PDB file of C-alpha atoms in Angstrom:
ATOM      1  CA  MET A   1      99.070  91.343   1.970  1.00 57.00           C
ATOM      2  CA  ALA A   2      99.899  90.943  -1.734  1.00 64.00           C
ATOM      3  CA  THR A   3     100.305  93.787  -4.116  1.00 71.00           C
ATOM      4  CA  TYR A   4     100.020  93.412  -7.795  1.00 71.00           C
ATOM      5  CA  SER A   5     101.790  95.266 -10.604  1.00 74.00           C
ATOM      6  CA  LYS A   6     100.088  97.635 -13.115  1.00 74.00           C
ATOM      7  CA  TYR A   7     100.370  94.752 -15.574  1.00 78.00           C
ATOM      8  CA  SER A   8      98.240  92.408 -13.490  1.00 77.00           C
ATOM      9  CA  PRO A   9      94.486  91.741 -13.944  1.00 74.00           C
ATOM     10  CA  TYR A  10      94.298  91.538 -10.160  1.00 69.00           C
ATOM     11  CA  ARG A  11      95.656  94.987  -9.492  1.00 73.00           C
ATOM     12  CA  ASN A  12      92.231  96.371  -8.348  1.00 72.00           C
ATOM     13  CA  THR A  13      91.293  93.272  -6.358  1.00 75.00           C
ATOM     14  CA  PRO A  14      91.501  93.710  -2.560  1.00 77.00           C
ATOM     15  CA  SER A  15      93.287  91.143  -0.421  1.00 77.00           C
ATOM     16  CA  ASN A  16      94.020  90.459   3.175  1.00 76.00           C
ATOM     17  CA  GLU A  17      96.599  88.390   5.050  1.00 75.00           C
ATOM     18  CA  LEU A  18      94.814  85.117   4.178  1.00 79.00           C
ATOM     19  CA  TYR A  19      93.311  85.399   0.681  1.00 79.00           C
ATOM     20  CA  LEU A  20      92.553  87.474  -2.414  1.00 74.00           C
ATOM     21  CA  GLU A  21      88.994  88.834  -2.408  1.00 78.00           C
ATOM     22  CA  LEU A  22      86.634  88.446  -5.422  1.00 77.00           C
ATOM     23  CA  LEU A  23      88.159  89.617  -8.594  1.00 71.00           C
ATOM     24  CA  GLU A  24      87.535  93.246  -9.464  1.00 73.00           C
ATOM     25  CA  ILE A  25      87.773  93.392 -13.209  1.00 76.00           C
ATOM     26  CA  VAL A  26      89.965  96.102 -14.756  1.00 76.00           C
ATOM     27  CA  PRO A  27      87.837  97.185 -17.681  1.00 81.00           C
ATOM     28  CA  VAL A  28      89.747  98.105 -20.831  1.00 84.00           C
ATOM     29  CA  PRO A  29      87.947 101.074 -22.452  1.00 85.00           C
ATOM     30  CA  ALA A  30      87.100 100.994 -26.205  1.00 88.00           C
ATOM     31  CA  GLU A  31      88.947 103.729 -28.089  1.00 90.00           C
ATOM     32  CA  ASP A  32      88.115 105.036 -31.592  1.00 91.00           C
ATOM     33  CA  ASP A  33      91.509 104.038 -32.837  1.00 92.00           C
ATOM     34  CA  ASP A  34      91.524 100.394 -31.572  1.00 93.00           C
ATOM     35  CA  PHE A  35      92.210  98.098 -34.500  1.00 92.00           C
ATOM     36  CA  TYR A  36      90.373  95.068 -35.688  1.00 95.00           C
ATOM     37  CA  TYR A  37      92.520  91.967 -35.737  1.00 96.00           C
ATOM     38  CA  GLN A  38      92.046  88.374 -36.885  1.00 97.00           C
ATOM     39  CA  ILE A  39      93.990  85.983 -34.685  1.00 97.00           C
ATOM     40  CA  GLU A  40      96.676  84.280 -36.638  1.00 97.00           C
ATOM     41  CA  THR A  41      97.805  80.542 -36.422  1.00 97.00           C
ATOM     42  CA  GLN A  42     101.025  81.262 -34.493  1.00 97.00           C
ATOM     43  CA  TYR A  43      98.951  82.690 -31.642  1.00 97.00           C
ATOM     44  CA  THR A  44      96.614  79.701 -31.230  1.00 97.00           C
ATOM     45  CA  HIS A  45      95.902  79.342 -27.428  1.00 97.00           C
ATOM     46  CA  ARG A  46      98.742  81.838 -26.806  1.00 97.00           C
ATOM     47  CA  PRO A  47      97.488  85.348 -25.996  1.00 96.00           C
ATOM     48  CA  ASP A  48     100.679  85.883 -24.092  1.00 96.00           C
ATOM     49  CA  LEU A  49     102.707  85.648 -27.343  1.00 97.00           C
ATOM     50  CA  LEU A  50     100.487  88.232 -29.054  1.00 97.00           C
ATOM     51  CA  SER A  51     100.800  90.459 -25.978  1.00 96.00           C
ATOM     52  CA  TYR A  52     104.589  90.222 -26.183  1.00 97.00           C
ATOM     53  CA  ASP A  53     104.678  90.972 -29.881  1.00 97.00           C
ATOM     54  CA  LEU A  54     102.290  93.997 -29.529  1.00 95.00           C
ATOM     55  CA  TYR A  55     103.156  95.440 -26.112  1.00 94.00           C
ATOM     56  CA  GLY A  56     106.594  94.071 -25.288  1.00 94.00           C
ATOM     57  CA  THR A  57     105.382  91.971 -22.347  1.00 94.00           C
ATOM     58  CA  PRO A  58     103.485  88.714 -22.056  1.00 95.00           C
ATOM     59  CA  LYS A  59     101.782  89.978 -18.908  1.00 92.00           C
ATOM     60  CA  LEU A  60      99.103  91.982 -20.717  1.00 93.00           C
ATOM     61  CA  TRP A  61      97.373  88.876 -22.195  1.00 94.00           C
ATOM     62  CA  TRP A  62      94.251  89.618 -20.128  1.00 91.00           C
ATOM     63  CA  VAL A  63      93.672  92.862 -22.036  1.00 93.00           C
ATOM     64  CA  PHE A  64      92.422  90.913 -25.001  1.00 95.00           C
ATOM     65  CA  LEU A  65      89.783  89.205 -22.853  1.00 92.00           C
ATOM     66  CA  GLN A  66      88.673  92.424 -21.159  1.00 90.00           C
ATOM     67  CA  ARG A  67      88.447  94.387 -24.401  1.00 93.00           C
ATOM     68  CA  ASN A  68      86.568  91.536 -26.204  1.00 94.00           C
ATOM     69  CA  MET A  69      84.302  90.018 -23.538  1.00 90.00           C
ATOM     70  CA  ASP A  70      81.550  89.499 -26.137  1.00 91.00           C
ATOM     71  CA  VAL A  71      83.863  87.227 -28.256  1.00 94.00           C
ATOM     72  CA  ILE A  72      86.358  85.623 -25.795  1.00 93.00           C
ATOM     73  CA  LYS A  73      84.984  83.745 -22.872  1.00 93.00           C
ATOM     74  CA  ASP A  74      87.944  81.512 -22.249  1.00 93.00           C
ATOM     75  CA  PRO A  75      91.259  83.391 -22.616  1.00 89.00           C
ATOM     76  CA  ILE A  76      93.105  80.353 -23.809  1.00 93.00           C
ATOM     77  CA  TYR A  77      90.752  78.066 -25.738  1.00 95.00           C
ATOM     78  CA  ASP A  78      88.788  80.839 -27.453  1.00 95.00           C
ATOM     79  CA  PHE A  79      92.033  82.293 -28.738  1.00 96.00           C
ATOM     80  CA  GLN A  80      91.740  80.497 -32.116  1.00 96.00           C
ATOM     81  CA  PRO A  81      92.861  81.325 -35.637  1.00 97.00           C
ATOM     82  CA  GLY A  82      90.274  83.328 -37.518  1.00 96.00           C
ATOM     83  CA  VAL A  83      88.596  84.838 -34.414  1.00 97.00           C
ATOM     84  CA  GLU A  84      88.291  88.584 -34.866  1.00 97.00           C
ATOM     85  CA  ILE A  85      88.924  90.859 -31.936  1.00 97.00           C
ATOM     86  CA  TYR A  86      89.664  94.469 -31.176  1.00 96.00           C
ATOM     87  CA  LEU A  87      93.158  95.370 -29.929  1.00 96.00           C
ATOM     88  CA  PRO A  88      93.977  98.609 -28.079  1.00 95.00           C
ATOM     89  CA  LYS A  89      96.980 100.502 -29.377  1.00 94.00           C
ATOM     90  CA  LYS A  90     100.032 100.394 -27.192  1.00 93.00           C
ATOM     91  CA  ARG A  91     100.021 104.093 -26.368  1.00 91.00           C
ATOM     92  CA  ASN A  92      96.345 104.004 -25.294  1.00 90.00           C
ATOM     93  CA  LEU A  93      97.003 100.969 -23.132  1.00 88.00           C
ATOM     94  CA  GLN A  94     100.035 102.557 -21.538  1.00 87.00           C
ATOM     95  CA  LYS A  95      98.086 105.667 -20.765  1.00 87.00           C
ATOM     96  CA  PHE A  96      95.154 103.706 -19.332  1.00 84.00           C
ATOM     97  CA  LEU A  97      97.355 101.478 -17.113  1.00 82.00           C
ATOM     98  CA  GLY A  98      99.704 104.262 -16.165  1.00 81.00           C
ATOM     99  CA  ILE A  99     102.847 102.443 -17.411  1.00 78.00           C
TER     100      ILE A  99
END
């Protein structure tokens, strides 16, 4: 049976010896101090790079999708310059994920 790290979007998804069950989404709560951000050109199709620059790891790319489900449907191709999203602050994310 696989176990997933606290950084993984699959961490709440059950699995057995054969397969991973249906994805159980890890909702990222909205906080009053989240900041509004316009995606810049250097992050086109690269949420992992923005995750690395903000949080020190590329593994939290999925947070942008979960926090902005009304704006981002495809985590790669909707990550375009000019798209405006909310970003959780690092300390809030660490507290939420327990890292």
